[in-house]
Tab-separated table of C-alpha atoms and ligand atoms in Angstrom:
chain	number	residue	atom	x	y	z
A	197	MET	CA	-9.114	15.006	-18.215
A	198	LYS	CA	-9.402	11.289	-17.583
A	199	LYS	CA	-11.338	10.436	-14.445
A	200	ILE	CA	-9.942	7.607	-12.360
A	201	LEU	CA	-11.905	5.927	-9.577
A	202	VAL	CA	-9.709	5.547	-6.488
A	203	THR	CA	-11.313	3.250	-3.921
A	204	GLY	CA	-9.718	3.770	-0.522
A	205	GLY	CA	-8.350	7.050	-1.850
A	206	ALA	CA	-8.417	8.665	1.595
A	207	GLY	CA	-6.066	6.031	3.009
A	208	TYR	CA	-2.295	6.023	3.326
A	209	ILE	CA	-1.240	4.882	-0.161
A	210	GLY	CA	-4.455	6.089	-1.806
A	211	SER	CA	-4.047	9.703	-0.695
A	212	HIS	CA	-0.484	9.877	-2.033
A	213	THR	CA	-1.672	8.332	-5.292
A	214	VAL	CA	-4.468	10.899	-5.591
A	215	VAL	CA	-1.805	13.631	-5.389
A	216	GLU	CA	0.298	11.975	-8.106
A	217	LEU	CA	-2.780	11.496	-10.313
A	218	TYR	CA	-3.470	15.240	-10.159
A	219	ASN	CA	0.227	15.924	-10.835
A	220	SER	CA	-0.045	13.837	-14.019
A	221	GLY	CA	-3.242	15.424	-15.320
A	222	PHE	CA	-5.756	12.792	-14.196
A	223	GLU	CA	-8.900	13.605	-12.248
A	224	PRO	CA	-9.224	11.240	-9.287
A	225	VAL	CA	-12.652	10.319	-7.929
A	226	ILE	CA	-12.381	8.944	-4.403
A	227	VAL	CA	-14.687	6.362	-2.873
A	228	ASP	CA	-14.010	5.804	0.811
A	229	ASN	CA	-16.028	4.989	3.914
A	230	PHE	CA	-13.322	6.313	6.273
A	231	CYS	CA	-13.180	3.069	8.226
A	232	ASN	CA	-9.409	3.509	8.439
A	233	SER	CA	-8.818	7.129	7.452
A	234	ASP	CA	-9.706	10.679	8.375
A	235	LYS	CA	-11.452	13.364	6.347
A	236	LYS	CA	-8.640	15.760	7.205
A	237	VAL	CA	-6.609	14.054	4.496
A	238	LEU	CA	-8.804	15.854	1.944
A	239	SER	CA	-7.559	19.258	3.076
A	240	GLY	CA	-3.991	17.917	2.966
A	241	ILE	CA	-4.501	16.870	-0.658
A	242	LYS	CA	-5.990	20.270	-1.442
A	243	ALA	CA	-3.081	22.073	0.221
A	244	ILE	CA	-0.607	20.125	-1.951
A	245	THR	CA	-2.455	20.120	-5.282
A	246	GLY	CA	-4.884	23.042	-5.100
A	247	HIS	CA	-7.703	20.668	-6.074
A	248	GLU	CA	-10.963	20.143	-4.234
A	249	VAL	CA	-11.214	16.371	-4.241
A	250	THR	CA	-14.261	14.643	-5.699
A	251	LEU	CA	-15.427	12.287	-2.960
A	252	TYR	CA	-18.181	9.710	-2.699
A	253	GLU	CA	-18.478	8.629	0.909
A	254	GLY	CA	-19.685	5.066	1.100
A	255	ASP	CA	-18.819	1.402	1.157
A	256	CYS	CA	-17.327	-0.351	-1.861
A	257	THR	CA	-19.131	-3.545	-0.920
A	258	ASP	CA	-22.470	-1.709	-1.398
A	259	LYS	CA	-23.401	-2.478	-4.996
A	260	ALA	CA	-26.233	0.041	-5.303
A	261	PHE	CA	-23.958	2.805	-4.028
A	262	MET	CA	-21.141	1.827	-6.379
A	263	GLN	CA	-23.508	1.675	-9.349
A	264	GLN	CA	-24.560	5.237	-8.543
A	265	VAL	CA	-20.925	6.348	-8.610
A	266	PHE	CA	-20.378	4.671	-11.983
A	267	LYS	CA	-23.584	6.260	-13.318
A	268	GLN	CA	-22.548	9.680	-12.121
A	269	GLU	CA	-18.962	9.679	-13.375
A	270	THR	CA	-17.497	8.793	-16.758
A	271	LEU	CA	-14.503	6.788	-15.648
A	272	ALA	CA	-11.417	5.834	-17.649
A	273	GLY	CA	-10.115	3.387	-15.064
A	274	ALA	CA	-9.941	2.360	-11.424
A	275	ILE	CA	-7.341	1.844	-8.743
A	276	HIS	CA	-8.574	-0.450	-5.997
A	277	PHE	CA	-6.973	0.262	-2.621
A	278	ALA	CA	-10.000	-0.251	-0.362
A	279	ALA	CA	-9.327	-3.198	1.927
A	280	TYR	CA	-8.529	-4.088	5.509
A	281	LYS	CA	-4.825	-4.718	6.002
A	282	ALA	CA	-4.013	-5.836	9.556
A	283	VAL	CA	-2.491	-9.306	9.284
A	284	GLY	CA	-3.062	-10.269	12.940
A	285	GLU	CA	-6.662	-9.058	12.954
A	286	SER	CA	-7.340	-11.098	9.823
A	287	VAL	CA	-6.361	-14.259	11.694
A	288	ALA	CA	-8.787	-13.402	14.498
A	289	GLN	CA	-11.614	-12.179	12.221
A	290	PRO	CA	-11.266	-13.910	8.845
A	291	LEU	CA	-14.865	-13.273	7.723
A	292	LYS	CA	-14.432	-9.531	8.164
A	293	TYR	CA	-11.450	-9.715	5.788
A	294	TYR	CA	-13.059	-11.973	3.200
A	295	GLN	CA	-16.231	-9.872	3.197
A	296	ASN	CA	-14.471	-6.558	2.746
A	297	ASN	CA	-11.420	-7.412	0.671
A	298	ILE	CA	-13.075	-9.903	-1.659
A	299	GLY	CA	-16.572	-8.387	-1.485
A	300	SER	CA	-15.357	-4.943	-2.541
A	301	LEU	CA	-13.403	-6.379	-5.471
A	302	LEU	CA	-16.412	-8.366	-6.730
A	303	VAL	CA	-18.652	-5.305	-6.643
A	304	LEU	CA	-16.018	-3.186	-8.363
A	305	LEU	CA	-15.441	-5.725	-11.146
A	306	ASP	CA	-19.171	-6.083	-11.651
A	307	CYS	CA	-19.580	-2.307	-12.035
A	308	MET	CA	-16.525	-2.055	-14.293
A	309	GLN	CA	-17.982	-4.689	-16.565
A	310	ALA	CA	-21.471	-3.158	-16.572
A	311	PHE	CA	-20.158	0.319	-17.376
A	312	ALA	CA	-17.339	-0.804	-19.703
A	313	VAL	CA	-14.563	0.678	-17.561
A	314	ASN	CA	-11.624	-1.380	-18.688
A	315	ASN	CA	-8.441	-0.410	-16.854
A	316	LEU	CA	-7.745	-1.654	-13.329
A	317	VAL	CA	-4.773	-1.348	-10.988
A	318	PHE	CA	-5.024	-3.596	-7.948
A	319	SER	CA	-3.152	-3.311	-4.610
A	320	SER	CA	-1.454	-6.615	-3.995
A	321	SER	CA	1.427	-7.415	-1.703
A	322	CYS	CA	4.735	-9.251	-1.548
A	323	THR	CA	3.041	-11.274	1.168
A	324	VAL	CA	1.808	-13.538	-1.695
A	325	TYR	CA	5.385	-14.881	-1.995
A	326	GLY	CA	5.525	-15.994	1.672
A	327	THR	CA	9.074	-17.122	2.458
A	328	PRO	CA	10.732	-16.848	-0.933
A	329	ASP	CA	13.038	-19.582	-2.250
A	330	GLN	CA	15.301	-17.078	-3.975
A	331	LEU	CA	16.254	-13.445	-3.510
A	332	PRO	CA	15.575	-10.972	-4.940
A	333	VAL	CA	12.004	-12.144	-5.529
A	334	THR	CA	10.903	-12.038	-9.157
A	335	GLU	CA	7.305	-12.102	-10.334
A	336	LYS	CA	7.926	-15.672	-11.505
A	337	SER	CA	8.527	-16.857	-7.939
A	338	PRO	CA	5.871	-19.326	-6.791
A	339	ILE	CA	2.911	-18.186	-4.743
A	340	LYS	CA	3.178	-19.855	-1.336
A	341	LYS	CA	0.370	-21.030	0.901
A	342	ALA	CA	-0.928	-17.871	2.561
A	343	GLU	CA	0.032	-17.425	6.203
A	344	SER	CA	-2.994	-15.296	7.030
A	345	PRO	CA	-6.505	-14.643	5.729
A	346	TYR	CA	-5.260	-11.173	4.742
A	347	GLY	CA	-2.545	-12.713	2.569
A	348	TYR	CA	-5.082	-15.134	1.133
A	349	THR	CA	-7.397	-12.270	0.121
A	350	LYS	CA	-4.553	-10.895	-2.022
A	351	GLN	CA	-3.900	-14.272	-3.669
A	352	VAL	CA	-7.593	-14.875	-4.346
A	353	ALA	CA	-8.098	-11.325	-5.594
A	354	GLU	CA	-5.264	-11.754	-8.103
A	355	GLN	CA	-6.868	-14.975	-9.321
A	356	ILE	CA	-10.311	-13.371	-9.607
A	357	ILE	CA	-8.892	-10.531	-11.697
A	358	ALA	CA	-6.990	-12.966	-13.927
A	359	ASP	CA	-10.199	-14.995	-14.439
A	360	MET	CA	-12.163	-11.850	-15.296
A	361	VAL	CA	-9.576	-10.815	-17.872
A	362	ARG	CA	-9.775	-14.270	-19.424
A	363	SER	CA	-13.559	-14.135	-19.632
A	364	ASN	CA	-13.982	-10.507	-20.580
A	365	SER	CA	-11.621	-9.434	-23.321
A	366	GLY	CA	-12.152	-5.743	-22.593
A	367	LEU	CA	-10.519	-5.704	-19.171
A	368	ALA	CA	-6.832	-4.782	-18.813
A	369	ALA	CA	-5.488	-5.115	-15.289
A	370	ILE	CA	-2.264	-5.143	-13.316
A	371	ALA	CA	-1.775	-6.285	-9.742
A	372	LEU	CA	1.057	-4.321	-8.163
A	373	ARG	CA	2.807	-6.341	-5.479
A	374	TYR	CA	3.995	-3.771	-2.976
A	375	PHE	CA	6.945	-4.426	-0.740
A	376	ASN	CA	7.073	-2.283	2.439
A	377	PRO	CA	5.614	1.191	1.887
A	378	ILE	CA	6.943	3.810	4.313
A	379	GLY	CA	7.371	7.584	4.611
A	380	ALA	CA	5.027	10.430	3.861
A	381	HIS	CA	4.605	13.258	1.385
A	382	PRO	CA	7.685	15.535	1.608
A	383	SER	CA	5.344	18.484	2.326
A	384	ALA	CA	4.293	16.710	5.568
A	385	LYS	CA	0.678	17.520	4.682
A	386	ILE	CA	-0.385	13.886	4.245
A	387	GLY	CA	1.021	10.652	5.666
A	388	GLU	CA	0.128	7.484	7.499
A	389	LEU	CA	-2.453	7.598	10.310
A	390	PRO	CA	-2.112	4.328	12.202
A	391	LEU	CA	-5.007	3.669	14.565
A	392	GLY	CA	-3.862	2.789	18.093
A	393	VAL	CA	-0.540	1.028	18.571
A	394	PRO	CA	1.163	0.617	15.182
A	395	ASN	CA	2.100	-2.880	14.028
A	396	ASN	CA	4.505	-1.651	11.395
A	397	LEU	CA	8.106	-0.759	12.033
A	398	VAL	CA	8.372	2.830	10.799
A	399	PRO	CA	5.271	4.296	12.501
A	400	PHE	CA	6.417	2.587	15.695
A	401	VAL	CA	9.874	4.127	15.287
A	402	THR	CA	8.538	7.663	14.730
A	403	GLN	CA	6.037	7.391	17.595
A	404	THR	CA	8.773	6.138	19.904
A	405	ALA	CA	11.068	8.997	18.935
A	406	ALA	CA	8.162	11.391	19.565
A	407	GLY	CA	7.744	9.959	23.078
A	408	ILE	CA	4.334	8.368	22.384
A	409	ARG	CA	5.790	4.851	22.831
A	410	LYS	CA	8.339	3.933	25.492
A	411	GLU	CA	10.702	1.886	23.360
A	412	LEU	CA	10.953	-0.010	20.121
A	413	VAL	CA	11.288	-3.768	20.469
A	414	VAL	CA	13.352	-5.324	17.667
A	415	PHE	CA	11.655	-8.624	16.923
A	416	GLY	CA	14.626	-10.972	17.055
A	417	ASN	CA	18.333	-10.641	16.200
A	418	ASP	CA	19.081	-14.323	15.682
A	419	TYR	CA	18.030	-14.599	12.029
A	420	ASN	CA	20.403	-15.803	9.366
A	421	THR	CA	21.136	-12.272	8.093
A	422	PRO	CA	24.317	-10.158	8.410
A	423	ASP	CA	23.212	-8.411	11.638
A	424	GLY	CA	20.670	-11.054	12.704
A	425	THR	CA	17.563	-8.900	12.115
A	426	ASN	CA	14.908	-9.223	9.387
A	427	ILE	CA	15.460	-7.681	5.988
A	428	ARG	CA	12.751	-5.857	4.008
A	429	ASP	CA	12.496	-3.708	0.915
A	430	TYR	CA	11.253	-0.316	2.165
A	431	ILE	CA	9.706	1.809	-0.570
A	432	HIS	CA	8.848	5.512	-0.247
A	433	VAL	CA	5.077	5.920	-0.494
A	434	VAL	CA	5.448	8.704	-3.087
A	435	ASP	CA	7.471	6.384	-5.344
A	436	LEU	CA	4.793	3.735	-4.870
A	437	ALA	CA	2.083	6.275	-5.728
A	438	LYS	CA	3.929	7.221	-8.922
A	439	ALA	CA	4.059	3.542	-9.919
A	440	HIS	CA	0.233	3.531	-9.997
A	441	VAL	CA	0.161	6.458	-12.407
A	442	LYS	CA	2.731	4.758	-14.662
A	443	THR	CA	0.647	1.594	-14.558
A	444	LEU	CA	-2.521	3.409	-15.636
A	445	GLN	CA	-0.627	5.021	-18.502
A	446	TYR	CA	0.735	1.608	-19.483
A	447	LEU	CA	-2.736	0.024	-19.441
A	448	ALA	CA	-4.357	2.708	-21.597
A	449	GLY	CA	-5.470	1.193	-24.886
A	450	LYS	CA	-4.791	-2.400	-23.778
A	451	SER	CA	-7.536	-4.983	-23.530
A	452	GLY	CA	-7.685	-8.614	-22.479
A	453	PHE	CA	-4.509	-8.118	-20.524
A	454	TYR	CA	-3.383	-9.149	-17.028
A	455	ASP	CA	-0.003	-9.011	-15.333
A	456	VAL	CA	1.644	-8.732	-11.911
A	457	ILE	CA	4.508	-6.359	-11.148
A	458	ASN	CA	6.677	-5.941	-8.047
A	459	VAL	CA	7.006	-2.455	-6.615
A	460	GLY	CA	10.039	-2.098	-4.401
A	461	THR	CA	13.476	-0.513	-4.470
A	462	GLY	CA	15.379	-3.730	-5.125
A	463	THR	CA	17.404	-3.206	-1.944
A	464	GLY	CA	16.937	-4.967	1.368
A	465	ASN	CA	17.571	-3.231	4.686
A	466	SER	CA	17.659	-4.799	8.131
A	467	VAL	CA	15.691	-3.539	11.126
A	468	LEU	CA	18.931	-2.312	12.711
A	469	GLU	CA	19.838	-0.453	9.512
A	470	VAL	CA	16.449	1.268	9.554
A	471	ILE	CA	16.989	2.328	13.157
A	472	ALA	CA	20.504	3.650	12.453
A	473	SER	CA	19.299	5.485	9.382
A	474	PHE	CA	16.383	7.006	11.295
A	475	GLU	CA	18.661	8.192	14.099
A	476	LYS	CA	20.952	9.802	11.531
A	477	VAL	CA	18.276	11.744	9.643
A	478	SER	CA	16.205	12.724	12.688
A	479	GLY	CA	19.035	13.444	15.121
A	480	GLN	CA	17.031	11.456	17.679
A	481	ASN	CA	18.322	8.699	19.906
A	482	LEU	CA	15.794	5.878	19.607
A	483	PRO	CA	15.129	3.885	22.796
A	484	CYS	CA	15.078	0.240	21.721
A	485	ARG	CA	15.832	-3.267	22.883
A	486	ILE	CA	16.067	-6.697	21.314
A	487	GLY	CA	13.018	-8.879	21.943
A	488	ASN	CA	11.671	-12.218	20.770
A	489	ARG	CA	10.924	-13.089	17.178
A	490	ARG	CA	7.419	-12.118	16.019
A	491	PRO	CA	5.509	-15.208	14.876
A	492	GLY	CA	4.974	-15.282	11.121
A	493	ASP	CA	7.824	-12.904	10.201
A	494	VAL	CA	9.683	-13.826	7.026
A	495	GLU	CA	13.480	-13.739	7.489
A	496	GLN	CA	14.219	-11.620	4.464
A	497	VAL	CA	12.439	-10.422	1.362
A	498	TYR	CA	13.274	-7.830	-1.256
A	499	ALA	CA	12.120	-7.246	-4.789
A	500	ALA	CA	13.509	-7.838	-8.219
A	501	VAL	CA	12.396	-4.609	-9.868
A	502	GLU	CA	13.550	-5.054	-13.462
A	503	LYS	CA	10.029	-5.783	-14.668
A	504	ALA	CA	8.674	-2.490	-13.312
A	505	THR	CA	11.508	-0.623	-15.009
A	506	ARG	CA	11.164	-2.523	-18.279
A	507	GLU	CA	7.371	-2.500	-18.569
A	508	LEU	CA	6.347	0.663	-16.776
A	509	GLY	CA	9.464	2.794	-17.110
A	510	TRP	CA	9.290	3.239	-13.344
A	511	GLN	CA	11.910	2.976	-10.655
A	512	ALA	CA	12.235	4.193	-7.097
A	513	GLY	CA	13.725	7.680	-6.825
A	514	TYR	CA	13.821	8.150	-3.056
A	515	THR	CA	16.286	6.545	-0.658
A	516	LEU	CA	15.593	4.902	2.687
A	517	GLU	CA	16.940	8.033	4.386
A	518	ASP	CA	14.552	10.240	2.376
A	519	ALA	CA	11.614	8.061	3.411
A	520	LEU	CA	12.585	8.071	7.087
A	521	ARG	CA	13.154	11.831	7.049
A	522	ASP	CA	9.689	12.335	5.547
A	523	ALA	CA	8.118	9.895	8.041
A	524	TRP	CA	9.712	11.885	10.881
A	525	ARG	CA	8.573	15.238	9.450
A	526	TRP	CA	5.050	13.871	9.221
A	527	GLN	CA	5.202	12.648	12.820
A	528	LEU	CA	6.315	16.112	13.938
A	529	ALA	CA	3.571	17.773	11.881
A	530	LEU	CA	0.973	15.445	13.422
A	531	ALA	CA	2.186	16.171	16.933
A	532	GLY	CA	2.042	19.888	16.156
A	533	LYS	CA	-1.469	19.718	14.741
A	534	GLU	CA	-3.489	17.218	16.660
A	535	GLY	CA	-1.342	14.527	18.265
A	536	ALA	CA	-1.410	10.952	17.030
A	537	ARG	CA	-4.775	9.215	16.847
B	72	NAD	P1	-5.322	2.251	4.499
B	72	NAD	O1	-6.104	1.503	5.523
B	72	NAD	O2	-4.602	3.476	4.915
B	72	NAD	O3	-6.284	2.649	3.274
B	72	NAD	C1	-7.390	1.886	2.892
B	72	NAD	C2	-8.562	2.853	2.693
B	72	NAD	O4	-9.676	2.104	2.240
B	72	NAD	C3	-8.973	3.562	3.973
B	72	NAD	O5	-9.144	4.948	3.703
B	72	NAD	C4	-10.298	2.897	4.335
B	72	NAD	O6	-11.151	3.799	5.008
B	72	NAD	C5	-10.809	2.501	2.980
B	72	NAD	N1	-11.721	1.340	2.951
B	72	NAD	C6	-11.513	0.092	3.434
B	72	NAD	N2	-12.567	-0.679	3.184
B	72	NAD	C7	-13.463	0.078	2.503
B	72	NAD	C8	-14.724	-0.169	1.943
B	72	NAD	N3	-15.336	-1.345	2.029
B	72	NAD	N4	-15.351	0.843	1.303
B	72	NAD	C9	-14.781	2.065	1.189
B	72	NAD	N5	-13.578	2.352	1.707
B	72	NAD	C10	-12.922	1.368	2.354
B	72	NAD	O7	-4.334	1.184	3.821
B	72	NAD	P2	-3.098	1.426	2.845
B	72	NAD	O8	-1.862	1.169	3.598
B	72	NAD	O9	-3.267	2.706	2.118
B	72	NAD	O10	-3.304	0.197	1.858
B	72	NAD	C11	-3.991	0.318	0.634
B	72	NAD	C12	-4.016	-1.026	-0.065
B	72	NAD	O11	-2.681	-1.482	-0.247
B	72	NAD	C13	-4.756	-2.128	0.685
B	72	NAD	O12	-5.438	-2.928	-0.253
B	72	NAD	C14	-3.640	-2.916	1.336
B	72	NAD	O13	-4.001	-4.242	1.568
B	72	NAD	C15	-2.557	-2.807	0.266
B	72	NAD	N6	-1.190	-2.993	0.798
B	72	NAD	C16	-0.744	-2.199	1.817
B	72	NAD	C17	0.540	-2.392	2.322
B	72	NAD	C18	1.048	-1.555	3.471
B	72	NAD	O14	2.034	-1.955	4.098
B	72	NAD	N7	0.463	-0.389	3.763
B	72	NAD	C19	1.365	-3.389	1.791
B	72	NAD	C20	0.885	-4.170	0.733
B	72	NAD	C21	-0.402	-3.957	0.240
B	73	UFG	N1	9.546	-4.921	13.488
B	73	UFG	C1	10.190	-4.816	14.711
B	73	UFG	N2	9.551	-4.151	15.705
B	73	UFG	C2	8.321	-3.588	15.559
B	73	UFG	C3	7.681	-3.689	14.301
B	73	UFG	C4	8.320	-4.383	13.289
B	73	UFG	O1	11.295	-5.315	14.876
B	73	UFG	O2	7.787	-3.005	16.527
B	73	UFG	C5	10.223	-5.624	12.392
B	73	UFG	C6	9.466	-6.860	11.913
B	73	UFG	O3	9.843	-7.977	12.672
B	73	UFG	C7	9.914	-6.941	10.465
B	73	UFG	C8	10.157	-5.475	10.058
B	73	UFG	O4	10.256	-4.758	11.277
B	73	UFG	O5	11.128	-7.607	10.397
B	73	UFG	C9	9.035	-4.903	9.224
B	73	UFG	O6	7.807	-5.147	9.891
B	73	UFG	P1	6.444	-4.474	9.426
B	73	UFG	O7	5.386	-4.933	10.384
B	73	UFG	O8	6.630	-3.014	9.248
B	73	UFG	O9	6.206	-5.066	7.964
B	73	UFG	P2	6.038	-6.564	7.469
B	73	UFG	O10	7.156	-6.822	6.524
B	73	UFG	O11	5.870	-7.491	8.589
B	73	UFG	O12	4.631	-6.496	6.712
B	73	UFG	C10	4.199	-5.400	5.905
B	73	UFG	C11	2.690	-5.213	6.026
B	73	UFG	C12	1.970	-6.406	5.462
B	73	UFG	C13	2.403	-6.647	4.059
B	73	UFG	C14	3.899	-6.773	4.001
B	73	UFG	C15	4.359	-6.875	2.582
B	73	UFG	O13	2.337	-5.052	7.379
B	73	UFG	O14	0.590	-6.127	5.415
B	73	UFG	O15	4.522	-5.614	4.580
B	73	UFG	O16	3.820	-5.840	1.822
B	73	UFG	F1	1.850	-7.789	3.585
């Protein structure tokens, strides 16, 4: 079985990807320092897959530690999720973001080169497109000046990987540009664990419906969209996880190769559509009100997904309603088990 290093494999997208790797016959090896995750996710993965996860607890920016992992395991490839991801925090603490998000990538690439591990899937984001000139956004759309240090770490990381591929003909890498990942595993055994008050729409919605938050504030309804609220491309986290497996399979045997691929559904939904859809699938009435615009929000963005279909043979299988139903099930399971963190 091919062993795949999954940095940040205990996190939200990483844990779902670990499940899909097992489902496809890979053997994931997780490296995580649990700075934004909980060890309980490991028992969730075991409950779904029956596998005891191989875990190295430590920091990806620690070169000696990472070298030990590479020495210990014979790896066929790596998926690099480990990063900080709070846009607002990155504005307040840019060094923290550059150190972790860029530092971890540099150490990983160094180890991959030293140990001749040649396949890499990198977690990028549609944030690299900023406010797009055209919709849907294709991979050929220009990269806009980053609006936050977080967004800049994704742009720089893509460039670093492209430079490495150019210099080192062995490396084959793809940066997946995620749109808005939401939902949870349909088993409700793993899902998102936002620390404190969530910034993202769907965790805020589910926590509000669960009575943890008083009301959802819709950030502006005066945008130039059909109902006045922002439009995003919400992708079920299990579909996103499967895209990583397809990407690894696509990279196998390639060398000196770099590309970027959007991962979304191809459909945009407004904030009000998400709320209506959530109320329908959950049977809950969501307390909400219209508030001010949130600074930095892009009016609308959704993916052109033809490249993912053409190159990877991947496309989203779940609907928005599926994702919201699974997010709600996960919220209920969390409340039943331990309450939200
Ligand atoms: P997450 O915070 O749930 O997972 C990240 C994991 O990495 C956590 O388990 C954390 O403990 C770990 N980690 C962070 N720094 C580490 C380090 N130095 N060493 C070891 N472990 C470390 O985040 P997520 O939502 O699963 O995101 C995964 C990746 O996808 C990130 O790179 C993020 O920037 C990117 N991304 C996320 C979204 C989103 O909306 N969730 C959108 C676009 C891109
Ligand atoms: N929103 C509200 N109320 C809330 C939270 C969000 O109305 O309480 C709205 C936002 O204004 C936006 C939409 O819901 O229109 C989605 O907001 P999110 O914060 O869930 O997601 P973003 O599109 O702002 O950003 C997310 C991640 C970024 C990532 C980006 C693209 O947070 O890290 O997707 O992948 F870069």
